[in-house]
Coordinates of C-alpha atoms in Angstrom, one line a residue:
X1 CA -1.2 62.3 -86.4
X2 CA -4.0 60.8 -84.3
X3 CA -3.7 61.7 -80.7
X4 CA -0.1 62.9 -81.3
X5 CA -1.4 66.4 -82.3
X6 CA -2.4 67.2 -78.7
X7 CA 0.6 65.9 -76.9
X8 CA 4.2 66.8 -76.8
X9 CA 6.8 64.2 -77.5
X10 CA 9.6 63.5 -75.1
X11 CA 13.1 64.8 -75.6
X12 CA 15.2 61.7 -75.7
X13 CA 18.0 61.8 -78.1
X14 CA 17.3 60.5 -81.6
X15 CA 20.1 60.3 -84.3
X16 CA 20.5 63.4 -86.3
X17 CA 22.2 64.0 -89.6
X18 CA 24.5 66.8 -88.4
X19 CA 26.7 67.2 -85.4
X20 CA 25.5 69.3 -82.5
X21 CA 27.9 72.2 -83.1
X22 CA 27.3 72.1 -86.9
X23 CA 23.6 72.2 -86.3
X24 CA 23.9 75.3 -84.1
X25 CA 26.1 77.0 -86.7
X26 CA 23.6 76.3 -89.4
X27 CA 20.8 77.7 -87.3
X28 CA 22.7 80.9 -86.7
X29 CA 23.5 81.3 -90.4
X30 CA 19.8 80.7 -91.2
X31 CA 18.6 83.3 -88.7
X32 CA 21.0 86.1 -87.4
X33 CA 23.4 86.1 -90.4
X34 CA 20.6 86.4 -92.9
X35 CA 19.1 89.4 -91.1
X36 CA 22.6 91.1 -90.9
X37 CA 23.1 90.4 -94.6
X38 CA 19.8 92.1 -95.5
X39 CA 20.6 95.1 -93.2
X40 CA 23.9 95.6 -94.9
X41 CA 22.3 95.4 -98.3
X42 CA 19.9 98.1 -97.3
X43 CA 22.8 100.4 -96.1
X44 CA 24.5 99.7 -99.4
X45 CA 21.4 100.8 -101.3
X46 CA 21.1 104.0 -99.4
X47 CA 24.7 105.0 -100.0
X48 CA 24.7 104.0 -103.7
X49 CA 21.4 105.7 -104.4
X50 CA 22.9 108.8 -102.8
X51 CA 25.9 108.6 -105.1
X52 CA 23.7 108.1 -108.2
X53 CA 21.7 111.2 -107.1
X54 CA 24.9 113.3 -106.9
X55 CA 26.0 112.0 -110.3
X56 CA 22.7 113.0 -111.8
X57 CA 22.8 116.5 -110.2
X58 CA 26.3 117.1 -111.5
X59 CA 25.2 116.3 -115.0
X60 CA 22.0 118.4 -114.7
X61 CA 23.4 121.7 -113.2
X62 CA 26.5 121.7 -115.3
X63 CA 29.4 121.0 -113.0
X64 CA 31.6 120.6 -116.1
X65 CA 32.0 117.7 -118.4
X66 CA 33.1 114.5 -116.8
X67 CA 36.2 112.8 -117.8
X68 CA 36.2 109.4 -119.5
X69 CA 37.5 107.8 -116.3
X70 CA 34.8 109.3 -114.2
X71 CA 32.1 108.0 -116.6
X72 CA 33.4 104.5 -116.3
X73 CA 33.5 104.7 -112.5
X74 CA 30.0 106.1 -112.5
X75 CA 28.8 103.3 -114.8
X76 CA 30.3 100.7 -112.5
X77 CA 28.5 102.2 -109.5
X78 CA 25.2 102.1 -111.3
X79 CA 25.7 98.5 -112.3
X80 CA 26.6 97.5 -108.7
X81 CA 23.4 99.3 -107.5
X82 CA 21.3 97.4 -110.0
X83 CA 23.0 94.1 -109.0
X84 CA 22.2 94.5 -105.4
X85 CA 18.6 95.6 -106.1
X86 CA 18.1 92.5 -108.2
X87 CA 19.6 90.3 -105.5
X88 CA 17.4 91.6 -102.8
X89 CA 14.2 91.5 -104.9
X90 CA 14.9 87.8 -105.7
X91 CA 14.8 87.1 -101.9
X92 CA 17.9 84.8 -102.2
X93 CA 20.6 84.4 -99.7
X94 CA 24.1 84.1 -101.3
X95 CA 25.1 82.1 -98.2
X96 CA 22.4 79.5 -98.8
X97 CA 23.8 76.4 -100.4
X98 CA 20.4 75.8 -102.2
X99 CA 21.0 79.0 -104.1
X100 CA 24.5 78.3 -105.3
X101 CA 24.8 77.7 -109.0
X102 CA 27.6 75.2 -108.8
X103 CA 25.9 72.3 -107.0
X104 CA 27.9 69.1 -106.7
X105 CA 26.8 66.4 -109.1
X106 CA 26.7 62.7 -108.6
X107 CA 29.1 60.6 -110.7
X108 CA 29.3 56.9 -111.4
X109 CA 32.3 56.7 -109.0
X110 CA 30.4 58.1 -106.1
X111 CA 28.2 56.1 -103.7
X112 CA 24.8 57.8 -103.2
X113 CA 23.4 57.9 -99.6
X114 CA 20.0 58.8 -98.3
X115 CA 21.5 60.6 -95.3
X116 CA 24.0 60.3 -92.4
X117 CA 24.7 56.7 -91.6
X118 CA 22.7 55.5 -88.6
X119 CA 23.9 52.3 -86.9
X120 CA 22.2 52.3 -83.5
X121 CA 18.5 52.9 -84.4
X122 CA 17.1 49.9 -82.6
X123 CA 18.7 51.0 -79.3
X124 CA 17.8 54.7 -79.7
X125 CA 14.2 53.8 -80.7
X126 CA 13.7 51.4 -77.8
X127 CA 15.0 54.1 -75.4
X128 CA 12.6 56.7 -76.9
X129 CA 9.6 54.3 -76.6
X130 CA 10.5 53.7 -72.9
X131 CA 10.6 57.4 -72.2
X132 CA 7.5 58.3 -74.3
X133 CA 4.8 55.8 -73.2
X134 CA 2.1 58.1 -74.4
X135 CA 3.2 57.1 -77.9
X136 CA 3.3 53.2 -77.8
X137 CA 4.2 51.2 -80.8
X138 CA 1.4 48.7 -79.9
X139 CA -2.1 50.0 -79.6
X140 CA -5.0 47.8 -78.4
X141 CA -2.8 44.8 -79.0
X142 CA -2.0 45.7 -82.6
X143 CA 1.2 47.0 -84.0
X144 CA 0.9 50.7 -85.0
X145 CA 0.9 51.0 -88.8
X146 CA 1.5 54.1 -90.9
X147 CA 0.2 53.9 -94.5
X148 CA 2.1 56.1 -96.8
X149 CA 1.1 57.2 -100.3
X150 CA 1.4 60.3 -102.5
X151 CA 1.5 62.0 -105.8
X152 CA 3.6 64.5 -107.7
X153 CA 3.6 68.1 -106.3
X154 CA 2.0 69.5 -109.5
X155 CA -1.4 68.9 -111.0
X156 CA -2.1 66.0 -113.4
X157 CA -1.9 66.4 -117.1
X158 CA -5.7 66.2 -117.2
X159 CA -8.5 67.0 -114.8
X160 CA -9.8 63.4 -114.8
X161 CA -6.4 62.3 -113.4
X162 CA -6.8 64.6 -110.4
X163 CA -10.4 63.2 -109.9
X164 CA -9.1 59.6 -109.7
X165 CA -6.3 60.6 -107.4
X166 CA -9.0 62.0 -105.1
X167 CA -10.9 58.7 -105.3
X168 CA -7.8 56.8 -104.6
X169 CA -7.0 58.7 -101.4
X170 CA -10.7 58.6 -100.3
X171 CA -10.5 54.8 -100.7
X172 CA -7.3 54.6 -98.6
X173 CA -8.7 56.9 -95.9
X174 CA -11.8 54.7 -95.6
X175 CA -9.7 51.6 -95.1
X176 CA -7.4 53.3 -92.6
X177 CA -10.3 54.7 -90.6
X178 CA -12.0 51.3 -90.4
X179 CA -8.9 49.5 -89.3
X180 CA -7.2 52.1 -87.0
X181 CA -4.3 52.8 -89.3
X182 CA -2.6 56.2 -89.6
X183 CA -2.0 57.7 -93.0
X184 CA 0.4 60.1 -94.7
X185 CA -0.2 61.6 -98.1
X186 CA 2.9 63.1 -99.5
X187 CA 3.3 65.6 -102.4
X188 CA 6.9 66.8 -101.8
X189 CA 10.1 65.5 -103.4
X190 CA 12.4 65.1 -100.4
X191 CA 15.4 64.4 -102.5
X192 CA 15.8 66.0 -105.9
X193 CA 18.1 63.1 -107.1
X194 CA 15.5 60.4 -106.3
X195 CA 12.5 61.3 -108.5
X196 CA 9.8 59.1 -110.1
X197 CA 9.8 55.5 -108.9
X198 CA 12.5 56.3 -106.4
X199 CA 10.9 59.1 -104.4
X200 CA 9.4 56.7 -101.9
X201 CA 12.8 55.7 -100.5
X202 CA 13.8 59.0 -98.8
X203 CA 10.2 59.5 -97.7
X204 CA 10.1 56.1 -96.0
X205 CA 13.4 56.6 -94.3
X206 CA 12.4 60.1 -93.0
X207 CA 9.1 58.8 -91.7
X208 CA 10.8 56.0 -89.8
X209 CA 13.2 58.4 -88.1
X210 CA 10.5 61.0 -87.4
X211 CA 7.9 58.5 -86.1
X212 CA 9.6 56.0 -83.8
X213 CA 6.2 55.1 -82.4
X214 CA 5.3 53.5 -85.7
X215 CA 6.1 49.8 -85.9
X216 CA 5.3 49.3 -89.6
X217 CA 5.6 51.7 -92.6
X218 CA 3.2 50.5 -95.4
X219 CA 3.9 52.0 -98.8
X220 CA 1.1 52.0 -101.4
X221 CA 1.2 53.5 -104.8
X222 CA -1.5 56.1 -105.7
X223 CA -2.8 53.8 -108.5
X224 CA -3.5 50.9 -106.1
X225 CA -7.0 50.6 -104.4
X226 CA -8.2 48.6 -101.4
X227 CA -10.9 46.3 -102.8
X228 CA -11.5 44.2 -99.7
X229 CA -12.4 46.6 -96.9
X230 CA -12.7 43.8 -94.3
X231 CA -9.4 42.0 -94.7
X232 CA -6.7 42.8 -92.2
X233 CA -3.0 42.2 -92.5
X234 CA -1.9 39.0 -90.6
X235 CA 0.9 40.8 -88.8
X236 CA 1.6 37.9 -86.4
X237 CA 2.6 35.9 -89.4
X238 CA 5.5 38.3 -89.9
X239 CA 6.9 38.5 -86.3
X240 CA 10.3 37.2 -87.5
X241 CA 10.5 39.4 -90.6
X242 CA 11.2 43.0 -91.4
X243 CA 9.8 43.4 -94.9
X244 CA 6.6 42.0 -96.5
X245 CA 6.2 42.2 -100.2
X246 CA 4.0 40.5 -102.8
X247 CA 5.8 38.1 -105.1
X248 CA 6.7 34.6 -106.1
X249 CA 10.0 32.9 -104.9
X250 CA 10.3 30.8 -108.1
X251 CA 10.1 33.8 -110.3
X252 CA 12.7 35.5 -108.1
X253 CA 15.3 32.8 -107.7
X254 CA 14.7 30.3 -110.5
X255 CA 13.9 32.7 -113.3
X256 CA 15.3 36.0 -112.0
X257 CA 12.3 37.7 -113.5
X258 CA 12.0 41.5 -113.3
X259 CA 8.3 41.1 -112.2
X260 CA 9.0 38.6 -109.4
X261 CA 8.1 41.2 -106.8
X262 CA 6.0 44.3 -106.8
X263 CA 7.0 47.4 -104.9
X264 CA 3.6 49.1 -105.4
X265 CA 2.5 47.8 -102.0
X266 CA 4.9 46.6 -99.3
X267 CA 5.7 46.9 -95.6
X268 CA 8.9 47.8 -93.7
X269 CA 9.3 47.3 -90.0
X270 CA 10.8 50.4 -88.3
X271 CA 14.2 49.0 -87.4
X272 CA 17.9 49.1 -88.1
X273 CA 17.6 46.3 -90.7
X274 CA 15.2 48.4 -92.8
X275 CA 17.4 51.5 -92.7
X276 CA 20.4 49.3 -93.8
X277 CA 18.4 47.8 -96.7
X278 CA 17.3 51.3 -97.8
X279 CA 20.9 52.4 -97.8
X280 CA 21.8 49.4 -100.0
X281 CA 18.8 49.9 -102.3
X282 CA 19.2 53.6 -103.0
X283 CA 22.6 53.9 -104.9
X284 CA 21.0 52.9 -108.3
X285 CA 18.4 55.6 -108.0
X286 CA 20.0 59.0 -108.6
X287 CA 18.7 60.5 -111.9
X288 CA 21.0 61.0 -114.8
X289 CA 24.0 58.8 -115.8
X290 CA 23.9 56.7 -112.6
X291 CA 20.3 55.6 -113.2
X292 CA 20.9 55.1 -116.9
X293 CA 24.0 52.9 -116.3
X294 CA 22.2 51.0 -113.6
X295 CA 19.3 50.3 -115.9
X296 CA 21.7 48.6 -118.3
X297 CA 22.9 46.3 -115.6
X298 CA 19.4 45.4 -114.5
X299 CA 18.3 44.7 -118.1
X300 CA 21.3 42.4 -118.6
X301 CA 20.6 40.4 -115.4
X302 CA 16.8 40.3 -115.1
X303 CA 14.7 38.1 -117.4
X304 CA 12.2 40.0 -119.6
X305 CA 13.2 43.5 -118.5
X306 CA 13.0 46.1 -121.3
X307 CA 15.9 48.5 -121.8
X308 CA 15.2 51.6 -119.7
X309 CA 16.7 53.4 -116.7
X310 CA 16.8 51.8 -113.3
X311 CA 13.6 51.5 -111.4
X312 CA 13.1 50.7 -107.7
X313 CA 11.4 47.4 -108.3
X314 CA 14.1 46.0 -110.5
X315 CA 16.8 47.3 -108.2
X316 CA 15.3 45.6 -105.2
X317 CA 15.0 42.3 -107.1
X318 CA 18.6 42.5 -108.3
X319 CA 19.7 43.3 -104.7
X320 CA 17.9 40.3 -103.2
X321 CA 19.2 37.8 -105.8
X322 CA 22.8 39.1 -105.6
X323 CA 23.0 39.6 -101.8
X324 CA 20.8 36.7 -100.5
X325 CA 21.6 37.5 -96.9
X326 CA 18.8 40.1 -97.0
X327 CA 16.3 37.3 -97.7
X328 CA 16.4 36.1 -94.1
X329 CA 14.1 38.9 -93.0
X330 CA 12.0 39.3 -96.2
X331 CA 8.6 37.6 -96.3
X332 CA 7.4 37.1 -99.9
X333 CA 3.6 37.0 -99.6
X334 CA 1.2 35.5 -102.1
X335 CA -1.4 33.8 -100.0
X336 CA -3.5 37.0 -100.4
X337 CA -3.3 40.0 -102.8
X338 CA -1.1 42.6 -101.2
X339 CA -0.8 43.5 -104.8
X340 CA -3.4 42.3 -107.3
X341 CA -2.9 42.9 -111.0
X342 CA -6.1 44.7 -112.2
X343 CA -6.5 43.3 -115.7
X344 CA -7.4 39.8 -114.4
X345 CA -9.7 41.1 -111.6
X346 CA -11.9 44.0 -112.5
X347 CA -14.2 42.1 -114.9
X348 CA -14.9 39.5 -112.3
X349 CA -16.3 41.7 -109.5
X350 CA -19.9 40.7 -110.2
X351 CA -19.0 37.0 -110.1
X352 CA -17.2 37.6 -106.8
X353 CA -20.2 39.4 -105.3
X354 CA -22.4 36.5 -106.3
X355 CA -20.2 33.7 -105.0
X356 CA -18.0 35.1 -102.2
X357 CA -17.8 37.8 -99.6
X358 CA -15.2 40.4 -98.4
X359 CA -12.6 39.3 -95.8
X360 CA -10.9 36.7 -98.0
X361 CA -8.3 39.0 -99.6
X362 CA -7.2 36.5 -102.3
X363 CA -8.4 35.9 -105.9
X364 CA -11.9 35.3 -104.6
X365 CA -12.1 38.9 -103.2
X366 CA -8.8 40.7 -103.8
X367 CA -7.4 42.7 -100.9
X368 CA -5.7 45.3 -103.2
X369 CA -6.3 45.9 -106.9
X370 CA -3.2 47.6 -108.5
X371 CA -3.5 49.5 -111.8
X372 CA 0.0 48.8 -113.1
X373 CA 0.5 50.3 -116.5
X374 CA -2.4 52.8 -116.1
X375 CA -1.3 56.4 -115.7
X376 CA -4.4 58.4 -115.2
X377 CA -2.4 61.4 -113.9
X378 CA 0.0 61.3 -116.9
X379 CA -0.3 61.8 -120.6
X380 CA 0.7 58.3 -121.5
X381 CA 0.2 54.7 -120.3
X382 CA 0.5 51.1 -121.4
X383 CA -3.2 50.6 -121.8
X384 CA -6.0 52.6 -123.5
X385 CA -7.1 55.5 -121.2
X386 CA -10.8 54.6 -121.4
X387 CA -10.2 51.0 -120.3
X388 CA -8.1 52.1 -117.4
X389 CA -10.6 54.8 -116.2
X390 CA -13.6 52.5 -116.4
X391 CA -11.7 49.7 -114.6
X392 CA -10.7 52.1 -111.8
X393 CA -14.3 53.3 -111.5
X394 CA -15.4 49.7 -111.1
X395 CA -12.8 49.0 -108.5
X396 CA -13.6 52.1 -106.5
X397 CA -17.3 51.5 -106.5
X398 CA -16.8 47.8 -105.6
X399 CA -14.9 48.9 -102.5
X400 CA -17.1 51.8 -101.8
X401 CA -20.2 49.5 -101.7
X402 CA -18.6 47.8 -98.7
X403 CA -18.3 51.1 -96.9
X404 CA -21.8 52.4 -97.8
X405 CA -23.5 49.2 -96.6
X406 CA -23.4 50.4 -93.0
X407 CA -25.3 53.5 -94.0
X408 CA -27.9 51.6 -96.1
X409 CA -26.8 52.6 -99.6
X410 CA -24.9 51.1 -102.5
X411 CA -23.9 52.3 -106.0
X412 CA -26.5 51.8 -108.7
X413 CA -23.9 49.9 -110.7
X414 CA -20.1 49.4 -110.6
X415 CA -19.7 52.1 -113.3
X416 CA -22.1 54.5 -111.7
X417 CA -21.2 57.2 -109.1
X418 CA -24.9 57.4 -108.2
X419 CA -26.2 55.5 -105.2
X420 CA -29.5 54.0 -104.1
X421 CA -31.0 53.1 -100.8
X422 CA -30.8 49.4 -99.8
X423 CA -32.9 49.5 -96.6
X424 CA -35.4 51.8 -95.0
X425 CA -34.9 53.9 -91.9
X426 CA -35.8 52.2 -88.6
X427 CA -36.4 53.2 -85.0
X428 CA -33.8 50.7 -83.9
X429 CA -30.7 51.8 -85.9
X430 CA -28.2 50.1 -83.6
X431 CA -29.1 46.7 -84.8
X432 CA -27.7 47.6 -88.2
X433 CA -24.5 48.9 -86.6
X434 CA -24.0 45.5 -85.0
X435 CA -24.8 43.7 -88.2
X436 CA -23.0 45.8 -90.8
X437 CA -20.1 47.7 -89.2
X438 CA -16.9 46.3 -90.6
X439 CA -15.1 47.1 -87.3
X440 CA -17.2 44.5 -85.5
X441 CA -15.9 41.0 -85.9
X442 CA -19.5 39.7 -86.1
X443 CA -20.3 41.8 -89.2
X444 CA -22.6 40.0 -91.7
X445 CA -22.0 39.9 -95.4

């Protein structure tokens, strides 16, 4: 990612989820043993095919009628041959735990974990940073941020959904490029137990451990769009905190509302505290009975929550109001729209353009517009599909106009993908760079 692609990282010891000897044993099983297993299978096939040939010849050239016992024996040999052929053609390794039919299942009496317990991450990470100074966590005076988003591994239920996923990632790439933020787009389920809402948790943890040079991991849902391309996170404001999330303290502690916080856009500092919180957050997430029973607990304790299986947002709210010690490092942000509910914003964009300018990030010009309840990739949603799609189109073009301004173009309207020229070519183009490039603090809007 970034300059990392052309440099090798150092070899300082980071925590791993297996012991050294166990790791080597697994490597040997995955390499040499697998090859030996396939070689033996090939030998078996050769021998068994030879036996089958002999049996066929005996029956063809009249070596006498076979006894009943011999027929059973021959049938067993043929069945074994077929079994081995099927096994090899399936390209499965019987020693591979992923291929075993009897996988352990999670029960309500088990405590689910995201991985091996890590307790010394801050020390290990600081040591790694000191040994790998080509990968600093502070770049040009700014903490290194990794924006993380993603979508399911399969295609959407409809083509228009894939189109809007493309627009969503284009919007995020634009913002990250402008502000020097790295980005990861994930389409893999890293833990089969944590699907749906919960898939972000193992991904965030893995990225923290794999990118010690990153100071902040910023999760953003695929249905959230940047709509203020100028606004920057006020990171100095969070120097004493490890999590930043949009919400309202009164809804959280006074009303215990299930919408007091929104996990569609939040930041985690790369530190031991964050790993510990993820470990405490995850146990309600495994699909099946665990998630269903946890959902009942959440519905009983959070105001206004409908009856459905446990979701990551409700679980985090419940965790923070029942274990308040976590709140010491959580910053609940509402001075700008780290999450802005779309229904009250998209119809006001023209008014915003007339009265205000980008860089404000609040209700005057929202930093993020989040399409909660719209599921353009799925076959269902809480709002009419056409309303969601037209609103997403407006939000995308509202943001895209801020990017196109540098190049002398804008959309013909907030519902139109077509663009028009806003200024003529000039023999002194650099004056427009100084005037309109968002990366310059003196940009004019």
